Amino acid sequence: MTSGAVLRAASAGAGRRLVPTAVIFLVLAAGAAAALLGLTLATNSNELFLTAFTQSHGAQLAVTADSAKATGAQLAATRHLPGVTQAAGPYPQTFIKLTSGHTTGPRPAGRPASGQPIPHGQVNPVLETPDMWLAVVGRPSPSGPLDDISLQQGRWATRPGEIDIDPHAVPFAAPIGSMVTVASAPGKPKLKVVGYASSIGRDEAAWVAPSQVAALRPAGAPAQQQMLYTFDQAATDSQASADLARIEAALPTGAIRSWVSWVSSNRLIAAAQGMNTPFVVAFAVIALVLAVLITASVVAAAVIASYRRIGVLKSIGFTPAQVTATYLIQIGLPALAGVIAGTALGDWRVLPLINGGNSLFNINVSVPLWINVAVPLGMLALTGVAAAVPALRAGRLRAVQAITAGQAPPAGRGYGAHRLLGRLALPRPVTAGLAAPLTRPARSAVTLAAITFGLTAVVLATGLGTSLARLSQGGDLWHHAVMISAGRPGTQQAFTPSQQQTVATALAHQPGTSGYAAVASTPFPGQATSSSWAASVPGVGQRVPITAFRGAAARLGWDITGGHWYSGPGQVVINTAYPGTAGLTVGRAIRITVGGVAVTATITGTVYDPGVGLLLTSWATLHGAAGLAVNQYIVGLKPGVEPPAYTAELGKALGHGYDVENVTPGQSGSVGLYGDIDTSLIQLLTVLVAVLAGLGVLNATLMLTRERVHDLGVYKAVGMTPRQTIAMVTCWAVTPAMVAAVIALPAGIALHDAVIHALASDQSVLPQIFGTLPGSVLHVYTAGGLTLLALAGLAIAIAGALGPATWAAASRTTTALRTE
Amino acid sequence: MDALIELSEVTKRYAAGGVPALDHVSLAVAAGEAVAVMGPSGSGKSTLLNLVAGLDKPSGGTITVSGQRVEMLSETRLARYRRRQVGMIFQFFNLLDDLTVADNVLLPAQLAGTPRRRARARCTELLDQLGIGRYRNTYPGRLSGGERQRVAIARALINDPAVLLADEPTGAVDTATGEEIGQLLLGLNAAGQTLVLVTHSPDLAARYATRAVRLLDGRIDSDTAASGAAGTGDRPSAGARP
């Protein structure tokens, strides 16, 4: 009987006050969703990559060997080397160019290649341009000792004439069942696409039956084989370098043409996650704080607004405990529903975001269980505390006190504001509305906090979006480029002076050219070259690969791991992708002998790039060295220039004897990673924060409207029109909005600067070629933009106040006047 | 007689099918009259006043004030009507506690867009006339009941309304103060202000009104000249009970 009375009173209270009940539901739903999203994203890390790597038996090192230098038996024997825990292969491998027989549809979402070399004469990278070479491996089945290939659709290619492709790596739409042409192979054979697959190692784009590979090899290209390894120690660059050195030493000289280490893949993924962290943490904190703030104020206000009712319940015999229970239940019912809905919403929305970013790993991620438990329990606990405090207080009050408490605000508050604002030459409803919040300073503070947090989030999101866009454009870095080789692809022929002049002339007249770098690289082990072009570096080696640049090489986008790119002659950058570079630290001077010239150069920085030489320097540093010859040009394109069209036009302009190919610089660098940052996460959190802020304003205005209903009646009785009433009530939120703008704009800007600087201080994620963070990335706010943002805060406030304002305008004056 | 206020067959029901608060009431008030509307609790006195003030709408019938059909006005036009044509005086004053006396009095003028200087001059005039000029910067919470009612009267008169409607103007004050309020109203009426006054006190009606209309169960029970202050004998009225 007693509990029935409590339940009846609670359900009636919730049912009669539908708007506050709905507000509690919405606030708890939005708050739970924001809390769940924020916590999940803040705790997410590259464990997903590691999990996927382990599940698919990923290879820690993938080596491409020249079949003419190392036999299959020699390669297979390397599995017994000390430190090798597992090996797979050799698998036949080659590189192909594919064209589609279909009309090119929308390109599948691409992915950045991990640890792939820039093709300085090497024909191996997986790049996102139509004319680029794709690595194809002959695998008898998708599974093996290492590197399980994930078959997503279709079936495995087991017969000649069939091919499985990675749809993310192939730059055109190739539906299963369609035919693709291997344009680079003799006779241009056609293959049928029988399945979609992907490798966690990301170093190949297609798979065929092993017997198919030989027929796909370009004319004159060496036969290659792929070996895969795991080691007992391969967690760091130096360990990976040592592992590679052992493999290299066990094979004939020059057998290894290229390699990919999982360390770089892992680092890139971690870097991407690391870049996400500052942004996500900032937003997650804002969302959590706002959720807590709004929930507490809404719930407490809902109870306080019921004090009169509480007094009536007490007067008819409810005990203090029963009163408290009534209101905990009355608040708890919509709160529980809201928390459940919000948690479900968070799970529904978070999972696709996370899995979308990790679809490459082909693993299904779920929100950690502890988050799915902690968020609803935490929000309910917060609700309980927020409701219990005023409910307990009301329970202890005498009935008469409860009836009179929590009604019209105490006299004396806000009088000065009314007088001051009344003197302004503004319509009376506006001045009355602007002054009203001061009658309830505590509640106005909550409204102020809600709008401030919401506006701060909007300012931060806007600035971050602009900064990220500018970073992903790489500032001055080339986003697209083409590579010019003399002679056949992969031969690294030196350009004759006449050819250099031809190239310079062609580039000078080619529209769309942003700049270019001439490249002189000493050959990789095993390549035929002039013997005088052998760099000797004491403590490193007698035949050390070296790459010299003339021109705007810095704009290629490097994965700079320390220091900065060289800025003049006498400076070098060390490529730590090579073994034996551990002692070559930034600031150290080294002596280089190349082409009969001995130079002393200072190490200014380190990069990680398996595709270039151990030493990277300017042409001027090696001035006078015999054999120093251009064997490649990298040409940067202006923004908006279509690479395929440019390539075709430049090829025509150069004529015979030159090979022009698309490349995408920065693929092994970090600049491209900025595109990995999921701005949709930031946008979603921003929307949730703005919704929470709007709900906070709605609730506060609603409470104020109910408290001041009698005053509203008086205003209407003396002639305030409905429109004037709406204006006055809306202005209740305008004062906090204006104050919020004063606080939130500088706070959002400061937070943006802090986040960007936190990102820049992590040397593994931001190329240091600029020396300092580009101003264009930091200074993203304009006066006009800030004005619009301030208006956004006003918009949030007005949106929250409009509902109660309309209700106030439509309410019956006579009823309002009887409320005393 | 050209009526300033004319109610014709006015009915008001608060619930469909329920007992009407006003039942086919017809009443005419001439300019310059002081009419007391009397009756027991629930007889429809305040309802009638609210309808004339445009604070509520009738369920049937017509209400005409200064030639304007009040029941046909939109909410916005009703608000403007209340500013210009009607001055309301309530039993419990209904002043805004966070505005000073002067700001309370000025409010209808400000809502009506009256030029600031003119409004302030009129406000000063009224406050002085009502003997509360020294309280212009005081908040209502610090005033006595009689003083607050004077402020309410001043607010009601700021826009020179055609009609002054008073709902139990002395109900919340003591007898002596009530006497003062009554005299004020009498003086206003003597100066030509049309007054409709709701009261349950026959004595008040007799002393300060020229005519007394008695309501009973939503209908006009009698409509007589109020004895004492003005008027003699019974006065026939439409809608009176047979």
Coordinates of N, CA and C in Angstrom, one line a residue, chain A residues 13 40 48 104 139 233 245 289 319 345 399 405 411 447 457 461 489 653 662 681 711 778 789 806-807 819:
Chain A
G13 N 3.8 12.2 -11.2 CA 4.7 13.3 -11.3 C 5.4 13.3 -12.6
T40 N 35.7 5.6 -25.2 CA 36.1 4.6 -26.1 C 37.2 5.1 -27.0
L48 N 44.6 -2.3 -31.8 CA 43.8 -3.0 -32.8 C 44.7 -3.5 -33.9
T104 N 35.8 3.6 -65.7 CA 36.3 3.8 -64.3 C 35.2 4.4 -63.4
R139 N 50.7 -17.0 -54.5 CA 50.4 -17.8 -53.3 C 49.5 -18.9 -53.6
Q233 N 63.5 -11.1 -31.9 CA 63.6 -9.7 -31.5 C 63.4 -8.8 -32.8
A245 N 70.1 -7.4 -41.6 CA 71.6 -7.6 -41.9 C 71.9 -9.1 -41.9
V289 N 32.5 16.4 -19.2 CA 32.3 17.5 -18.2 C 30.9 18.1 -18.4
T319 N 6.1 10.4 4.5 CA 7.3 10.6 5.3 C 8.4 11.2 4.5
L345 N 23.0 4.0 -28.4 CA 23.3 5.0 -29.4 C 24.8 5.1 -29.6
A399 N 6.2 21.0 5.8 CA 5.3 21.1 4.6 C 5.2 22.5 4.1
A405 N 9.1 27.3 -0.5 CA 10.4 27.3 -1.0 C 10.5 26.9 -2.5
A411 N 13.6 37.9 -3.1 CA 13.5 39.3 -3.4 C 14.9 39.9 -3.4
T447 N 23.7 27.7 -16.9 CA 23.4 28.0 -18.3 C 24.6 28.5 -19.0
A457 N 33.7 23.9 -27.7 CA 33.8 22.7 -28.6 C 33.7 23.1 -30.0
A461 N 36.6 22.6 -32.7 CA 36.3 21.8 -33.9 C 36.6 22.5 -35.2
P489 N 62.2 1.6 -67.6 CA 61.9 1.7 -66.2 C 62.8 0.8 -65.4
A653 N 55.7 15.4 -74.4 CA 56.6 16.5 -74.6 C 58.0 16.0 -74.7
N662 N 53.6 8.3 -62.5 CA 53.0 9.0 -61.3 C 53.6 8.4 -60.0
L681 N 34.6 11.8 -36.2 CA 34.6 11.6 -34.8 C 34.4 13.0 -34.1
D711 N 4.8 36.5 -13.1 CA 5.3 37.8 -13.7 C 5.0 37.9 -15.2
L778 N 48.7 27.0 -37.6 CA 48.4 27.5 -36.3 C 47.4 28.6 -36.3
L789 N 31.4 32.4 -35.1 CA 31.4 31.4 -34.0 C 30.7 32.0 -32.7
T806 N 8.0 30.2 -26.4 CA 6.8 30.0 -27.1 C 5.7 29.6 -26.2
W807 N 6.0 28.7 -25.3 CA 5.1 28.3 -24.3 C 4.6 29.4 -23.4
T819 N -1.4 32.3 -10.2 CA -0.2 31.6 -9.6 C 0.5 32.6 -8.7

